Amino acid sequence: MTLDLTQFHDAFFEESFEALDMMEASLLKLDLGAPDAELINTIFRVAHSIKGGSATFGFSEIASFTHSLETLLDELRANRLQVTQAISDLLLKSVDAMRDMLRAVQSKKPIDSQRVADLQFDTEMILAQRNGAAAQPAPQASAPVTPAQPTAAESANAGSAEAGASPDAAPQATASTPETSERRWKISFRPYPELFARGNDPLRMLRELAELGSLNVEVDLERLPSFDALETQNCYLAWTLELCGAVDESAIRQVFDWAEGDCDLSITLESAEPPAEDLTNYALIAEFDAMQAAGGAPSYAPVAANAAAPAAPPVDTANAAPATNAASAPTAPPADSAANAKDTPAAAPASTQSPARKPEPTVSAEPHPAPERVSKSETAAASGIGDSGSIRVSVEKIDELMNTVGELVITQSMLSQLGRNLEGPASEQFRLGLAELERNMRELQDSVMRVRMLPISFVFSRFPRMVRDLAQRLGKQIEFVMTGEQTELDKTVLEKIGDPLVHLVRNSIDHGIEKPEVRVAKGKSPTGHLRLDACHRGGNICVEVSDDGGGLDPARILAKARARGLVGPNETVTDEQACELIFLPGFSTAETTTDVSGRGVGLDVVRRNVKELGGSIEVRNDPGRGARFIITLPLTLAIVDGQSIAVGQQNYIVPLISIIESLQIKQGSLNRIAGRGEVFAFRGDYVPVIRLHELFNVEPRSRELDEGLIVIVEGDGRRVGLFVDDLLGQQQVVIKSLETNYGHIDGVSGATILGDGSVALILDLPGIIRRAGAGARAN
Amino acid sequence: MNAVTTSETSSGAEQFLTFVLGGEEYGVTILQVQGIQGWDRVTPIPNTPDYILGVINLRGAIVPIVDLRRRFGMPAAEFGPTTVVIVVKVVNERGERTLGLVVDAVSEVCSVGAEARQPAPDFGSGIKTDFVKGLATVENRMVILLDIDRLVSEGLLGSLSTH
């Protein structure tokens, strides 16, 4: 991974965690009986975004996990699968798993792949079961309670070569005793040399153990080679540990969870009460065996999974639950019990036997405290890492702050005015204080302004790599060009524009640009072109993603839309309207879904995000020759780099980005066209001159061209020279809407409040050019 | 009509802020008044009707300033020390807006009961009384009650976008 990409990791993690919170909230809101389609869409989008992001950054484990999750969600979204408690539980667990995976990646620790694999397996099982459940709903519901138990255990054992502990072996297994008792554990921890290479840190584990109770550590240097033979990256040490405390074995094992498979580990109890065995344990063990069989032997999945469900009732009966309870248990979907039980053996394996490569399933009567404790400490660790000194603040708060600062500036300038006229012994000191205040004020204002602005390159710079990787993967040749990276925009806009752009760029690469051979066959150059442009235009921010690929096929889009019922069979739709259809949720024309794009969520999300910002998105289609997606965002949130200009008594702001140059010209270099329009030669072009004082009807300081300045500006692709009295300073200004309390004014895109509290209008150059053009024709 | 003092007004009494404009006294519902401030420099907006003096910065918001004298077709007067801007909030079909009204001077806040009010008289087509809500008698003086919501929807600001 290059440095280039890693700088965006933080943003990705931040966004993902936030998205996961949202997904969790949506899941919790999800009504099992009548799930809200919008909620499912939201959940789906989160999974999709995380998938996209992690694929971009090369976190393949997360991408793969979210991909299967997405498949499940797609089934839910299409109503092919009902949202059951089991699925809802599974999804919530997946949220936890994704969070932990992200944390692990973030803190550069190994991912708990066992847990991920288990969850992924559960997900796939539900998907597989969709067919099975549909085929035989009746037998499942009326499955006989008692006979099922032995069968379940048998099939579980038969199904799993790994499930060592058969029901008979259960008495040997240790059940955990109540937590309160003090116990002494002897732990022999002998890591394999490659332990470090897997990212494990024995010191961390020892520290964690020390938190569980009083720890006595003895290091075994036996394997330490002579200094010459010492390989710094290998682990030669081994430890014998004695831990005293009210802990159960699962908690200890949890510490070594990540090192599992990279060490010889044995945990023995030195002093403890004899394990309490009863029917409950027996039954639970039987069930866990079945679980283990289900988890350990995927090829037997259907058998094991079915076995798992009927195995559940004995637990109830063993707990002396009412018979009705037991009878109702089998109706619970098999996946439910599988999913519920699964985290227990995975998270809390406990055994007195010497270590095995796979944890032996044993019973912990209190499986919860241990995992909870661990997840807490993980959270603490993660928050320590994730806390990179950035916080998220709502725009309103910053707006409020900015307004207050603006007021302060006015008060301060008023005081300065007063201070100048002050006389007396203390006046000099007063003036010094005022100067200090003024300086601090300016800094404060600058800082508040800076809080919000970032160049769009923040978002853009992740694309070259992404394009390259994707192009390589899809066997396409793509030349990627970006312009306008320095266009500054509001941080909130910036944050939200990232995802839509990723979607658009991915879409262009995946669906837009053809493979080289196809391009050649069409008479194009084998290399496709992809452009990403940003600019301030017409008082808006414009971001364009354009390619010279195949473009959109209106006929195909329409056919698809009709097939999906998005368009009635008799509705007539123009080509442009057909192109708009791609923004509808659940629309995708890709024949196969890939993990690049093609589930039809992309454009739906894009439009939603853009709309949230008060912007719009349109597509310009040129069938066979490419497509352009144009995102227009309003300025209300944005800040513009402005050049103050003076005309008479008035100051105006011209967006710096549209200024090409400023120059002074002589009266003689002007030419008149038909005695009216003035033009002058500028680098071989005749550029019309607009006298701003005429247009805005203000009294200028001078009407003589050589006493003022010509500012060459560009708008809507046309160049004009604005005749103004003077250029003042350049500054970044916050755009305030005139329309809130007033209305639209041609030639003005908004207003801003200057440092002295006065209002200056921001010119809308395309508007001015249009106005002037109209005026010229009208004359 | 008999004089009704403010203290005698009973139910239905509404409070008005009264101000002077060309020797006449006008009133606006106090609930719509956001504040009163001294006249200060405004930033003119190009190509707007002459009664739109420009915009000011009101605690971070851009607020248009309307010269009520010109709006009512009265002769323009020099802005003096008593000239103030009454900031009002108006609600119309286009939402809520804040604007400032320049008046010669503010006078007082008074309660006007329903019995002290009269509908606006009809002067025929020559004089526009659309934004007059009614007339009230306060301590033997006549106060013209303005419907400032109407004032705006009558095209004060609305017409500007048709430029």
Tab-separated table of C-alpha atoms in Angstrom, chain A residues 51 72 78 118 165 183 235 241 254 294 322 325 394 445 496 504 514 516 525 551 582 605 619 633 659 696 704:
chain	number	residue	atom	x	y	z
A	51	LYS	CA	-17.481	-2.985	0.350
A	72	LEU	CA	-28.164	-11.522	1.644
A	78	ALA	CA	-36.060	-7.910	-3.396
A	118	ASP	CA	-18.329	-18.335	10.856
A	165	ALA	CA	-15.935	-34.283	22.014
A	183	ARG	CA	-8.601	-20.236	40.980
A	235	CYS	CA	10.191	-15.606	18.554
A	241	LEU	CA	2.567	-18.472	33.579
A	254	GLN	CA	-9.591	-15.108	24.705
A	294	ALA	CA	-21.986	-27.168	11.242
A	322	PRO	CA	-42.580	-26.074	30.325
A	325	ASN	CA	-41.793	-24.118	25.351
A	394	SER	CA	-22.158	20.248	12.522
A	445	GLN	CA	-11.710	34.973	11.770
A	496	LYS	CA	-20.293	13.871	1.038
A	504	LEU	CA	-19.408	7.364	-10.720
A	514	GLU	CA	-14.913	-0.744	-23.201
A	516	PRO	CA	-9.347	-2.351	-25.838
A	525	SER	CA	-8.251	4.328	-29.778
A	551	GLY	CA	-22.297	5.661	-23.213
A	582	ILE	CA	-30.653	4.858	-14.040
A	605	VAL	CA	-26.847	6.601	-3.644
A	619	VAL	CA	-26.277	12.778	-17.275
A	633	LEU	CA	-23.729	21.755	-5.962
A	659	ILE	CA	-10.364	35.616	-13.456
A	696	PHE	CA	-25.110	47.902	-12.332
A	704	GLU	CA	-11.847	56.596	-19.059
